[in-house]
Amino acid sequence: MAPARRTARPAFWPERGRDARALWGTCEGADTYETWVDREGPGYRCSCPSRKKPCRHALALMLMAAETPDAIPEAPAPEPLQAWLKRRDARRGGQSQRDEAAAVRRERQRVEKVEEGLAALRIWLGDRVRLGLAGLEAQPHGFWTEIAGRLEDAQVKALPERLLRLEERVGAHPAWPRELLDELGLLALLVEAFGERERLPEPMQAELRTRVGWPQREKEVLASGEAVQDLWEVLGQRHEDMRWTSGLQATYTWVRGRETRRWALLLRFVHASQRGRPGQPALPAPGEGFEGELVFAPSAWPQRAFPRDPPEPSPLAHAPEPDCEDLEALLARWARALAASPWTERICGLVAGLTPAEEEGRWWLVDRRGDALPLRGAPPWTLLALSGGHPVDLCVEWDGAALRPLSARGPARTLALEAR
Amino acid sequence: MSRLLDQALLGGVPSAEGADPEIAPLVGARPEPEWRLLLRAGAEACHRRAGRRPDPAPPATPPAAEDPRAPCSTAAEALLSELLESGQLTLLAEACALLVAADQRLPHPLLPLALNQRAPAAQASLRRVLGPRARWLAAYNPAWAWILDDTKSETPVLLERWAEGDTEQRCEALEALRRVAPAEGLAALRATWDQENAETRRALLRALRVGLSLDDEPFLELALDDRGARVRQLAAELLRRLPRSRLVDRMRSRATHHLRLHAARKGVLGRLTGQRDQLEVLLPERYSKDYERDGVAEPGELGLGPRRWWLVQLLAAVPPSHWSTRFERSPERLLELIPAAEWAVVEGWSRAATALTEPAWLLPLWRWWRAQESAQAVPRPRVEHWLDELLRCLPQEQAEATAQSLLRAPALSEASRLASLLEGLPRPWSEGLGRAWLRALRADLDQPGAARELRWWELSVSDAAAALPPILLDEAQLPLPDDLELRRWRSQLVQFNDTLDLRRRLIEEIRP
């Protein structure tokens, strides 16, 4: 930098000029050199023998332009410089065409790999039926990780996690064969639908790609997804450990637009080694809300969303209103979600007047009409204490088999329930 | 539908099938029968999921009764939650007392955390605060049943646990029962007494400590003839705690003959002849047969010969006031008459005074032992034991006065005694004691320090932080030492200040 700074004096530059894009000049010292700088790109050209890019003459020009802009007069660029800039533009265009071509090629390769992976899964699924599901109870963990690993290698990145969750169901519950056959059937439908994706509408194609394993990239979603502006009420948050990538934890944050009544799911994955490290923006918590735009990832049942800007949460001024009169209403929404995408895994609702109840060690939530749905997990002690056997408005997540209470609408504030 | 499931479970090549019309074209186009079965299963799963209806509700149970008290503030809730999670029991006790005074309850969401407390001290504090909601919750979780123990209406629950639990649970149930209904507890114990083995009998008998009264005497007298030696001992020990029991009567009449006062002549003549009171100790001659029944052990202990040991045991069962009445002398006067070599007598009296809590005797006895600190004739461990033990039994006023006198010139050698005395005092301390402790602490911190290893207050500083009366909380805050000498104590002093601060916030946040 020092030689450049010494050279950055108008006295050395009898000829110098600039326009919106370029800087140019002639530097007179022991020898005379001609120097061009393209500020887009950026690019440099100098008649000096230095191999450094940028050389000290180019640096000197830029220093002068930055520090004493008046020292370099605006002028139309000389002909040869303009020609050079045009050549550079042309080259750059070619480059981006080449990039695009490479991306298309990579995408085609990925699709081929994924299709191979799904073909292997198809055979594996068929084997399960031919050999009988009952035999799964005797299979070691490695049996599952083997097929999961093959899918991972084939870039079918979403299914290994799903398969390991299936493994957990085997033998866990008297009705496990039913649940397992349902899940395997849905997997078969997914494989089938992916093969036929070109005949399906665009949102469903996006859905299928996500379900199979194309990640939803925040940048892409923000650029092209459906944006919704609202005051987003945070109604539930829970954490879940991933089975396939050990140590990875997912945080599900459910928010609902105060005006639009749209539900959105904010997902964050954090690895155990990163947990509690500084530098992670805090997630808004139940009972808070934030004003802003959420952008929904394209899907047949758009649910996952990304905030346009980092949320700035503040406590909610008004308690969120229930949007499901009873459990029947929640299930009606579930049916709509499944009609849009049969692979929907979970929905959320703020259901009015639910009471926890126990029967022979199993826990239920009962609505005012006397309908009930089962609860997942450990006894809901905090909820039970809060309710005292009286109905409470609850934010619940429904996964098709059981409810998870996420927050309760208290008299004064929204209370987060068990976080797991 | 279940045919699909049966086929999938058992395996084999699925048979021909009648497909769902909606997916029939799709299924029909696939050659593999397994794949066709899976597609049909998937379609059925979609239908079944989308058509899911709610289940019927389980039978309803009555909700919790209304709690008329208002919940404490949100800020207080946060503090209480911190106390419950960190297990700071003394502060929890103070917070609970504040809640009771303000007639406020715990916010409902804190109840699981409160009911999960296992420490008896925590449970004792919380019992006064937890209300109908907590009792209602306890019905759902056996680990929370402790909250039910103090209510009369729960006697049937306790009797059930008494009848069905293992020995430990039965002891707990019996103790809980004795707390609310001593007579019922005794009746329950009597009913099964003959079927228990000796070890269980002893374990259960211990529960009678709770709510012990003369009503238990007939049963305990029977237990004195028990087959198990340790059961007999325990029964005697319990009867010794009842000053009007027949056992204490018997012991009194036995002991009476073994101490004799030779009174000095009164008046001028007495002074002239220089005659003074004398207390004669006559050791029991032999181990009489009925000694054993009343729990007097035969072989000597504490380095005493058998005869002296018998005397100790006899004296230990007699309320010391018996002697002051009989000899018409104050405890101080009587103790003056005991030379160091006869420490066995004071050992017996000390046992009696602490077991039967005779406040008039405790301090004189303590002074007697303190005077023996350098005496050769008295074993050092006995002196140490009684100096601590007697202080622990002092009534608050006397104990505070003693602590204050120790605080006038706190010595490192007495630091642990002072600490155990302070620890045992009811909280909060009186303002006088609090000021005395703070003054002594400040004086110590002001001393230009030679690098002393230990400060006398290090053993009591955490108790003081929890026990200083509210009125002193503000002025008690200590400036933190910067000089190198005191750095070592910095963290203790920071903690002291933090505890005071937490208490101040509790008092501010929990008010009517």
PDB file of C-alpha atoms in Angstrom, chain A residues 122 125-126 128-134 177-178 181-186 188-189 191-192 196 327-328 331 334-335 338 342 344 357-359 363-364 366 370-374 381-382 384-390 398 400-401 413 415, chain B residues 1-2 4-5 7-14 26 30-32 34-35 37-39 41-46 48-59 61-64 66 74 77 108-109 111-112 133 136-137 140-141 144:
ATOM      1  CA  ARG A 122     -39.374 -48.210  -4.192  1.00  0.00           C
ATOM      2  CA  LEU A 125     -40.738 -50.456   0.247  1.00  0.00           C
ATOM      3  CA  GLY A 126     -41.965 -53.334  -1.909  1.00  0.00           C
ATOM      4  CA  ARG A 128     -41.217 -54.556   3.294  1.00  0.00           C
ATOM      5  CA  VAL A 129     -44.659 -55.571   2.102  1.00  0.00           C
ATOM      6  CA  ARG A 130     -43.542 -58.853   0.523  1.00  0.00           C
ATOM      7  CA  LEU A 131     -41.530 -59.864   3.604  1.00  0.00           C
ATOM      8  CA  GLY A 132     -44.199 -58.641   6.018  1.00  0.00           C
ATOM      9  CA  LEU A 133     -44.132 -55.659   8.351  1.00  0.00           C
ATOM     10  CA  ALA A 134     -44.200 -57.957  11.373  1.00  0.00           C
ATOM     11  CA  PRO A 177     -48.573 -51.785  12.232  1.00  0.00           C
ATOM     12  CA  ARG A 178     -51.483 -49.587  11.190  1.00  0.00           C
ATOM     13  CA  LEU A 181     -48.493 -49.054   6.881  1.00  0.00           C
ATOM     14  CA  ASP A 182     -50.087 -45.597   6.643  1.00  0.00           C
ATOM     15  CA  GLU A 183     -46.663 -43.968   6.592  1.00  0.00           C
ATOM     16  CA  LEU A 184     -45.219 -46.424   4.099  1.00  0.00           C
ATOM     17  CA  GLY A 185     -48.259 -45.887   1.898  1.00  0.00           C
ATOM     18  CA  LEU A 186     -47.782 -42.122   2.033  1.00  0.00           C
ATOM     19  CA  ALA A 188     -45.154 -44.714  -1.835  1.00  0.00           C
ATOM     20  CA  LEU A 189     -47.524 -41.944  -2.908  1.00  0.00           C
ATOM     21  CA  VAL A 191     -42.388 -41.560  -4.787  1.00  0.00           C
ATOM     22  CA  GLU A 192     -45.179 -42.000  -7.295  1.00  0.00           C
ATOM     23  CA  GLU A 196     -45.344 -37.716 -12.237  1.00  0.00           C
ATOM     24  CA  LEU A 327     -61.699 -29.655  18.092  1.00  0.00           C
ATOM     25  CA  GLU A 328     -64.018 -30.359  15.189  1.00  0.00           C
ATOM     26  CA  LEU A 331     -59.853 -31.217  12.368  1.00  0.00           C
ATOM     27  CA  TRP A 334     -56.544 -30.513   9.094  1.00  0.00           C
ATOM     28  CA  ALA A 335     -58.741 -31.997   6.371  1.00  0.00           C
ATOM     29  CA  LEU A 338     -54.439 -32.774   3.721  1.00  0.00           C
ATOM     30  CA  PRO A 342     -51.497 -35.357   1.692  1.00  0.00           C
ATOM     31  CA  THR A 344     -48.775 -32.288   5.576  1.00  0.00           C
ATOM     32  CA  ALA A 357     -58.514 -35.016  31.335  1.00  0.00           C
ATOM     33  CA  GLU A 358     -56.973 -38.336  32.250  1.00  0.00           C
ATOM     34  CA  GLU A 359     -58.129 -41.883  31.819  1.00  0.00           C
ATOM     35  CA  TRP A 363     -54.187 -37.760  28.703  1.00  0.00           C
ATOM     36  CA  TRP A 364     -56.748 -35.991  26.548  1.00  0.00           C
ATOM     37  CA  VAL A 366     -61.676 -32.174  25.890  1.00  0.00           C
ATOM     38  CA  GLY A 370     -67.407 -33.065  24.966  1.00  0.00           C
ATOM     39  CA  ASP A 371     -65.178 -34.126  22.068  1.00  0.00           C
ATOM     40  CA  ALA A 372     -61.635 -35.207  22.834  1.00  0.00           C
ATOM     41  CA  LEU A 373     -58.277 -35.778  21.165  1.00  0.00           C
ATOM     42  CA  PRO A 374     -55.301 -37.518  22.774  1.00  0.00           C
ATOM     43  CA  TRP A 381     -48.562 -30.916  34.558  1.00  0.00           C
ATOM     44  CA  THR A 382     -48.210 -27.185  33.957  1.00  0.00           C
ATOM     45  CA  LEU A 384     -53.219 -29.164  34.435  1.00  0.00           C
ATOM     46  CA  ALA A 385     -52.135 -26.763  37.188  1.00  0.00           C
ATOM     47  CA  LEU A 386     -53.155 -23.781  35.105  1.00  0.00           C
ATOM     48  CA  SER A 387     -56.537 -25.203  34.196  1.00  0.00           C
ATOM     49  CA  GLY A 388     -57.529 -26.794  37.484  1.00  0.00           C
ATOM     50  CA  GLY A 389     -60.110 -28.774  35.539  1.00  0.00           C
ATOM     51  CA  HIS A 390     -61.594 -25.647  33.934  1.00  0.00           C
ATOM     52  CA  TRP A 398     -51.879 -31.525  15.721  1.00  0.00           C
ATOM     53  CA  GLY A 400     -52.652 -36.439  12.764  1.00  0.00           C
ATOM     54  CA  ALA A 401     -52.359 -38.696  15.794  1.00  0.00           C
ATOM     55  CA  ARG A 413     -50.678 -13.140  29.261  1.00  0.00           C
ATOM     56  CA  LEU A 415     -48.107 -18.771  28.926  1.00  0.00           C
TER      57      LEU A 415
ATOM     58  CA  MET B   1     -59.349 -52.129   4.991  1.00  0.00           C
ATOM     59  CA  SER B   2     -57.912 -54.437   7.591  1.00  0.00           C
ATOM     60  CA  LEU B   4     -54.617 -54.607   3.474  1.00  0.00           C
ATOM     61  CA  LEU B   5     -53.058 -54.461   6.910  1.00  0.00           C
ATOM     62  CA  GLN B   7     -51.502 -58.776   4.054  1.00  0.00           C
ATOM     63  CA  ALA B   8     -48.810 -56.196   4.769  1.00  0.00           C
ATOM     64  CA  LEU B   9     -48.110 -57.623   8.211  1.00  0.00           C
ATOM     65  CA  LEU B  10     -47.738 -61.191   7.093  1.00  0.00           C
ATOM     66  CA  GLY B  11     -46.027 -60.593   3.795  1.00  0.00           C
ATOM     67  CA  GLY B  12     -46.217 -62.674   0.677  1.00  0.00           C
ATOM     68  CA  VAL B  13     -47.505 -61.560  -2.709  1.00  0.00           C
ATOM     69  CA  PRO B  14     -50.729 -59.621  -2.143  1.00  0.00           C
ATOM     70  CA  LEU B  26     -53.011 -45.195 -11.099  1.00  0.00           C
ATOM     71  CA  ARG B  30     -48.435 -50.508 -11.909  1.00  0.00           C
ATOM     72  CA  PRO B  31     -47.419 -54.070 -12.361  1.00  0.00           C
ATOM     73  CA  GLU B  32     -45.920 -54.942  -8.965  1.00  0.00           C
ATOM     74  CA  GLU B  34     -46.619 -54.970  -3.491  1.00  0.00           C
ATOM     75  CA  TRP B  35     -46.459 -51.481  -4.921  1.00  0.00           C
ATOM     76  CA  LEU B  37     -50.851 -52.508  -2.101  1.00  0.00           C
ATOM     77  CA  LEU B  38     -48.730 -49.624  -0.827  1.00  0.00           C
ATOM     78  CA  LEU B  39     -50.427 -47.095  -3.086  1.00  0.00           C
ATOM     79  CA  ALA B  41     -52.612 -48.093   1.719  1.00  0.00           C
ATOM     80  CA  GLY B  42     -51.399 -44.541   1.121  1.00  0.00           C
ATOM     81  CA  ALA B  43     -54.681 -43.473  -0.400  1.00  0.00           C
ATOM     82  CA  GLU B  44     -56.586 -45.031   2.463  1.00  0.00           C
ATOM     83  CA  ALA B  45     -54.329 -43.328   4.972  1.00  0.00           C
ATOM     84  CA  CYS B  46     -55.090 -39.960   3.350  1.00  0.00           C
ATOM     85  CA  ARG B  48     -58.685 -41.831   7.061  1.00  0.00           C
ATOM     86  CA  ARG B  49     -56.547 -38.909   8.236  1.00  0.00           C
ATOM     87  CA  ALA B  50     -58.636 -36.309   6.505  1.00  0.00           C
ATOM     88  CA  GLY B  51     -61.785 -37.914   7.907  1.00  0.00           C
ATOM     89  CA  ARG B  52     -60.483 -38.099  11.465  1.00  0.00           C
ATOM     90  CA  ARG B  53     -63.231 -37.271  13.966  1.00  0.00           C
ATOM     91  CA  PRO B  54     -62.715 -36.389  17.627  1.00  0.00           C
ATOM     92  CA  ASP B  55     -62.875 -39.208  20.170  1.00  0.00           C
ATOM     93  CA  PRO B  56     -65.462 -39.346  22.945  1.00  0.00           C
ATOM     94  CA  ALA B  57     -64.247 -37.627  26.095  1.00  0.00           C
ATOM     95  CA  PRO B  58     -63.138 -39.685  29.102  1.00  0.00           C
ATOM     96  CA  PRO B  59     -65.458 -39.422  32.124  1.00  0.00           C
ATOM     97  CA  THR B  61     -63.837 -35.304  36.990  1.00  0.00           C
ATOM     98  CA  PRO B  62     -64.823 -32.357  39.201  1.00  0.00           C
ATOM     99  CA  PRO B  63     -62.623 -29.270  38.817  1.00  0.00           C
ATOM    100  CA  ALA B  64     -60.518 -27.806  41.616  1.00  0.00           C
ATOM    101  CA  GLU B  66     -61.926 -22.002  44.088  1.00  0.00           C
ATOM    102  CA  THR B  74     -45.577 -11.490  38.113  1.00  0.00           C
ATOM    103  CA  GLU B  77     -43.610 -15.226  40.518  1.00  0.00           C
ATOM    104  CA  HIS B 108     -51.000 -21.855  39.307  1.00  0.00           C
ATOM    105  CA  PRO B 109     -48.272 -22.552  36.726  1.00  0.00           C
ATOM    106  CA  LEU B 111     -47.520 -25.512  41.334  1.00  0.00           C
ATOM    107  CA  PRO B 112     -45.781 -28.463  39.623  1.00  0.00           C
ATOM    108  CA  ARG B 133     -55.562 -26.308  43.521  1.00  0.00           C
ATOM    109  CA  TRP B 136     -56.569 -31.247  43.565  1.00  0.00           C
ATOM    110  CA  LEU B 137     -53.410 -31.777  41.486  1.00  0.00           C
ATOM    111  CA  TYR B 140     -53.160 -37.053  39.697  1.00  0.00           C
ATOM    112  CA  ASN B 141     -49.574 -37.615  40.821  1.00  0.00           C
ATOM    113  CA  TRP B 144     -47.280 -35.044  45.218  1.00  0.00           C
TER     114      TRP B 144
END
